[in-house]
Structure formats: structure tokens, C-alpha cells
mmCIF file of C-alpha atoms in Angstrom:
data_model
loop_
_atom_site.group_PDB
_atom_site.id
_atom_site.type_symbol
_atom_site.label_atom_id
_atom_site.label_comp_id
_atom_site.label_asym_id
_atom_site.label_seq_id
_atom_site.Cartn_x
_atom_site.Cartn_y
_atom_site.Cartn_z
ATOM 1 C CA UNK A 29 -45.617 12.020 -5.559
ATOM 2 C CA UNK A 30 -45.158 11.069 -1.878
ATOM 3 C CA UNK A 31 -45.600 7.384 -2.745
ATOM 4 C CA UNK A 32 -42.889 7.538 -5.400
ATOM 5 C CA UNK A 33 -40.460 9.261 -3.012
ATOM 6 C CA UNK A 34 -41.135 6.695 -0.270
ATOM 7 C CA UNK A 35 -40.652 3.858 -2.737
ATOM 8 C CA UNK A 36 -37.331 5.309 -3.929
ATOM 9 C CA UNK A 37 -36.153 5.774 -0.351
ATOM 10 C CA UNK A 38 -36.922 2.130 0.468
ATOM 11 C CA UNK A 39 -35.162 0.910 -2.669
ATOM 12 C CA UNK A 40 -32.096 3.095 -2.053
ATOM 13 C CA UNK A 41 -31.406 2.018 1.537
ATOM 14 C CA UNK A 42 -30.192 -1.524 0.694
ATOM 15 C CA UNK A 43 -27.880 -0.088 -1.969
ATOM 16 C CA UNK A 44 -26.132 1.981 0.692
ATOM 17 C CA UNK A 45 -25.624 -1.060 2.910
ATOM 18 C CA UNK A 46 -23.938 -3.198 0.252
ATOM 19 C CA UNK A 47 -20.463 -4.603 0.881
ATOM 20 C CA UNK A 48 -17.758 -2.815 -1.115
ATOM 21 C CA UNK A 49 -15.551 -5.763 -2.015
ATOM 22 C CA UNK A 50 -13.010 -5.319 -4.808
ATOM 23 C CA UNK A 51 -13.830 -6.580 -8.280
ATOM 24 C CA UNK A 52 -13.112 -10.242 -8.996
ATOM 25 C CA UNK A 53 -9.956 -9.461 -11.031
ATOM 26 C CA UNK A 54 -8.460 -8.259 -7.725
ATOM 27 C CA UNK A 55 -9.880 -10.886 -5.363
ATOM 28 C CA UNK A 56 -8.750 -13.729 -7.643
ATOM 29 C CA UNK A 57 -5.327 -12.273 -8.559
ATOM 30 C CA UNK A 58 -2.422 -14.649 -7.904
ATOM 31 C CA UNK A 59 1.290 -14.205 -7.374
ATOM 32 C CA UNK A 60 1.982 -16.352 -10.456
ATOM 33 C CA UNK A 61 -0.031 -13.962 -12.659
ATOM 34 C CA UNK A 62 1.804 -10.826 -11.518
ATOM 35 C CA UNK A 63 5.284 -11.879 -10.333
ATOM 36 C CA UNK A 64 6.995 -10.558 -13.468
ATOM 37 C CA UNK A 65 5.571 -7.062 -12.817
ATOM 38 C CA UNK A 66 7.439 -6.652 -9.513
ATOM 39 C CA UNK A 67 11.032 -5.444 -9.476
ATOM 40 C CA UNK A 68 13.300 -6.829 -6.769
ATOM 41 C CA UNK A 69 14.672 -4.392 -4.211
ATOM 42 C CA UNK A 70 18.005 -5.028 -2.487
ATOM 43 C CA UNK A 71 16.094 -4.296 0.753
ATOM 44 C CA UNK A 72 13.657 -7.191 0.269
ATOM 45 C CA UNK A 73 14.665 -10.839 0.492
ATOM 46 C CA UNK A 74 14.403 -13.228 -2.443
ATOM 47 C CA UNK A 75 11.470 -14.935 -0.694
ATOM 48 C CA UNK A 76 9.601 -11.608 -0.365
ATOM 49 C CA UNK A 77 7.617 -9.351 -2.688
ATOM 50 C CA UNK A 78 8.872 -5.813 -3.265
ATOM 51 C CA UNK A 79 5.495 -4.050 -3.184
ATOM 52 C CA UNK A 80 7.051 -0.618 -3.670
ATOM 53 C CA UNK A 81 10.601 0.666 -3.977
ATOM 54 C CA UNK A 82 12.441 3.918 -4.525
ATOM 55 C CA UNK A 83 16.144 4.332 -5.181
ATOM 56 C CA UNK A 84 17.621 7.817 -4.897
ATOM 57 C CA UNK A 85 21.377 8.055 -5.160
ATOM 58 C CA UNK A 86 22.792 6.006 -2.325
ATOM 59 C CA UNK A 87 19.436 5.491 -0.560
ATOM 60 C CA UNK A 88 16.881 2.742 -1.070
ATOM 61 C CA UNK A 89 13.344 2.765 0.387
ATOM 62 C CA UNK A 90 11.175 -0.341 0.035
ATOM 63 C CA UNK A 91 7.925 -1.883 1.206
ATOM 64 C CA UNK A 92 8.531 -5.631 1.494
ATOM 65 C CA UNK A 93 5.905 -8.323 2.006
ATOM 66 C CA UNK A 94 5.411 -12.030 2.413
ATOM 67 C CA UNK A 95 3.729 -13.633 -0.611
ATOM 68 C CA UNK A 96 0.464 -14.039 1.259
ATOM 69 C CA UNK A 97 -0.949 -11.628 3.816
ATOM 70 C CA UNK A 98 -4.206 -11.755 5.749
ATOM 71 C CA UNK A 99 -5.487 -10.005 8.847
ATOM 72 C CA UNK A 100 -3.713 -12.606 11.020
ATOM 73 C CA UNK A 101 -0.877 -14.043 8.905
ATOM 74 C CA UNK A 102 2.008 -12.787 6.802
ATOM 75 C CA UNK A 103 3.722 -9.415 7.123
ATOM 76 C CA UNK A 104 4.742 -6.148 5.511
ATOM 77 C CA UNK A 105 7.777 -4.062 6.453
ATOM 78 C CA UNK A 106 9.055 -0.689 5.309
ATOM 79 C CA UNK A 107 12.848 -0.681 5.051
ATOM 80 C CA UNK A 108 15.225 2.169 4.311
ATOM 81 C CA UNK A 109 18.966 2.075 3.764
ATOM 82 C CA UNK A 110 21.737 4.603 3.279
ATOM 83 C CA UNK A 111 24.792 3.424 1.322
ATOM 84 C CA UNK A 112 23.711 -0.190 1.803
ATOM 85 C CA UNK A 113 23.288 0.066 5.592
ATOM 86 C CA UNK A 114 19.729 -0.429 6.868
ATOM 87 C CA UNK A 115 18.723 2.690 8.816
ATOM 88 C CA UNK A 116 15.025 1.941 9.397
ATOM 89 C CA UNK A 117 12.851 -1.177 9.551
ATOM 90 C CA UNK A 118 9.187 -0.617 10.407
ATOM 91 C CA UNK A 119 7.709 -2.441 12.137
ATOM 92 C CA UNK A 120 10.768 -4.026 13.707
ATOM 93 C CA UNK A 121 9.117 -7.477 13.821
ATOM 94 C CA UNK A 122 7.566 -9.298 10.894
ATOM 95 C CA UNK A 123 3.860 -9.341 11.751
ATOM 96 C CA UNK A 124 0.471 -8.875 10.052
ATOM 97 C CA UNK A 125 0.111 -5.244 8.881
ATOM 98 C CA UNK A 126 -3.436 -4.576 10.129
ATOM 99 C CA UNK A 127 -3.368 -1.477 12.320
ATOM 100 C CA UNK A 128 0.154 -0.593 11.129
ATOM 101 C CA UNK A 129 -0.320 0.426 7.486
ATOM 102 C CA UNK A 130 -3.223 1.996 5.573
ATOM 103 C CA UNK A 131 -3.713 1.530 1.825
ATOM 104 C CA UNK A 132 -5.519 4.097 -0.336
ATOM 105 C CA UNK A 133 -6.636 3.724 -3.933
ATOM 106 C CA UNK A 134 -7.763 6.918 -5.650
ATOM 107 C CA UNK A 135 -10.173 7.426 -8.539
ATOM 108 C CA UNK A 136 -7.272 8.799 -10.603
ATOM 109 C CA UNK A 137 -5.561 5.400 -10.457
ATOM 110 C CA UNK A 138 -2.983 6.633 -7.945
ATOM 111 C CA UNK A 139 -2.365 4.638 -4.761
ATOM 112 C CA UNK A 140 -0.578 5.127 -1.453
ATOM 113 C CA UNK A 141 0.466 3.353 1.716
ATOM 114 C CA UNK A 142 0.616 5.364 4.937
ATOM 115 C CA UNK A 143 2.058 4.690 8.375
ATOM 116 C CA UNK A 144 3.341 6.530 11.446
ATOM 117 C CA UNK A 145 6.611 5.735 13.201
ATOM 118 C CA UNK A 146 7.891 7.657 16.239
ATOM 119 C CA UNK A 147 5.521 10.529 15.440
ATOM 120 C CA UNK A 148 6.698 10.841 11.826
ATOM 121 C CA UNK A 149 4.013 10.341 9.190
ATOM 122 C CA UNK A 150 5.087 8.503 6.029
ATOM 123 C CA UNK A 151 3.200 8.265 2.745
ATOM 124 C CA UNK A 152 4.520 6.065 -0.055
ATOM 125 C CA UNK A 153 2.750 7.606 -3.044
ATOM 126 C CA UNK A 154 2.457 5.750 -6.325
ATOM 127 C CA UNK A 155 1.195 7.803 -9.251
ATOM 128 C CA UNK A 156 -0.406 5.891 -12.092
ATOM 129 C CA UNK A 157 1.013 8.471 -14.481
ATOM 130 C CA UNK A 158 4.280 10.082 -13.474
ATOM 131 C CA UNK A 159 6.771 9.612 -10.719
ATOM 132 C CA UNK A 160 6.247 8.181 -7.294
ATOM 133 C CA UNK A 161 7.364 9.798 -4.063
ATOM 134 C CA UNK A 162 7.733 9.494 -0.320
ATOM 135 C CA UNK A 163 6.230 12.213 1.870
ATOM 136 C CA UNK A 164 7.538 12.453 5.429
ATOM 137 C CA UNK A 165 5.918 14.761 7.991
ATOM 138 C CA UNK A 166 7.817 15.442 11.207
ATOM 139 C CA UNK A 167 5.897 15.501 14.481
ATOM 140 C CA UNK A 168 4.698 18.765 16.009
ATOM 141 C CA UNK A 169 5.797 21.367 16.816
ATOM 142 C CA UNK A 170 8.049 21.517 13.746
ATOM 143 C CA UNK A 171 5.722 19.649 11.377
ATOM 144 C CA UNK A 172 8.407 19.965 8.699
ATOM 145 C CA UNK A 173 7.498 18.112 5.534
ATOM 146 C CA UNK A 174 9.917 16.412 3.176
ATOM 147 C CA UNK A 175 9.182 14.958 -0.232
ATOM 148 C CA UNK A 176 11.546 12.485 -1.871
ATOM 149 C CA UNK A 177 10.998 12.076 -5.605
ATOM 150 C CA UNK A 178 11.226 8.575 -7.035
ATOM 151 C CA UNK A 179 10.989 7.018 -10.473
ATOM 152 C CA UNK A 180 7.766 5.739 -11.967
ATOM 153 C CA UNK A 181 6.403 2.270 -12.674
ATOM 154 C CA UNK A 182 5.691 1.305 -9.082
ATOM 155 C CA UNK A 183 3.398 -1.557 -8.181
ATOM 156 C CA UNK A 184 0.827 -0.459 -5.603
ATOM 157 C CA UNK A 185 -1.879 -0.484 -8.306
ATOM 158 C CA UNK A 186 -1.260 -4.048 -9.475
ATOM 159 C CA UNK A 187 -4.201 -6.364 -8.841
ATOM 160 C CA UNK A 188 -2.092 -8.676 -6.672
ATOM 161 C CA UNK A 189 -0.890 -5.769 -4.482
ATOM 162 C CA UNK A 190 -4.480 -4.609 -4.132
ATOM 163 C CA UNK A 191 -5.545 -8.138 -3.201
ATOM 164 C CA UNK A 192 -2.893 -8.317 -0.471
ATOM 165 C CA UNK A 193 -3.985 -4.922 0.878
ATOM 166 C CA UNK A 194 -7.634 -6.013 0.939
ATOM 167 C CA UNK A 195 -6.930 -9.453 2.417
ATOM 168 C CA UNK A 196 -4.819 -7.822 5.135
ATOM 169 C CA UNK A 197 -7.651 -5.421 6.033
ATOM 170 C CA UNK A 198 -5.657 -2.333 4.971
ATOM 171 C CA UNK A 199 -8.096 -1.327 2.209
ATOM 172 C CA UNK A 200 -11.870 -1.522 2.263
ATOM 173 C CA UNK A 201 -12.269 -0.886 -1.519
ATOM 174 C CA UNK A 202 -14.795 1.940 -1.068
#
């Protein structure tokens, strides 16, 4: 019995150390394959990808990206406008998103992008089934939380979005 347990322990250790790269349908995804799945936001330029967008009345919230993003090249920016006037651009400069944004993919198929700006925590949540939303948490001591409901059919789960997030170092695909 002890020999079997020791053998299993030795066999199991390498399995734990394996790299958790995304499946090949994500790592080989191209802009050409998925471009028709992305809607264009008025906040993102024609030469950019609208990775996520939410329009509520007179406000538009969007996550814009260059077509290619790595740990050292390309960029992502969150942009918000009120009645057509840009009220927030984060980060202010177009730069690689590593260390600025975090991407999460959940077993349910949902996905999110998180970031912090001036102490406020933002989560762009993209439900696979149902509506998307933005969660904003104010800094302490108030800690007030706001949720903005958005429509459905967002794009954070598309293979090309997931590839950009992985290539940029925002998602480790665990």
C-alpha cells in the first residue's frame, strides 16, 4: 500500500507543475476570424477593437484596445462618456495593460475585467447568459457600491478577446 501511495505522489507532482496555457482555439484566434462579432462603440476609434461596451441612456462605457496586445506592445483603455463628452479615460496614456487590468474567466462562462483608478474599483462583468454590468466600489471609508446594468451579448468571452488578455499577461488561464 505504501508503495502505491508513493508512486501516485511521484506521478501527481509533475501534473501540478504543468503550464496552464489556453486551448489552441484561443491561442490561434485571429482578428479576421472574430471581427464581425465585435460591435463598434462611439468611444473607440475605427482602428481599435471595442472589447466591451455598455450604453445606458446618455452614457457610454467602453473598453477599447489595439488589434494586437502583448506584455510590451499595444494598449487597452477604459473610456466613459456622458452625453457624448468623455469624462474618464483610464489609463490616460495608451500603453500595454499589464499591471493595469486583470482578466477573469469563470467556469460558468462569465468573464470580467477589473481595474482600480483613484481608489475606485471597477469590474466590467460580462455574463455568458444574461445582461452585463459595471460594478464600481468607492474607496474607504464610504465603500459605497454602484452597479450599472447593461445589455447582453458582450465580447469578453470571444476567443480573440481571450487571446489578447492572455498575450498581454492579464489572464493566466488557470
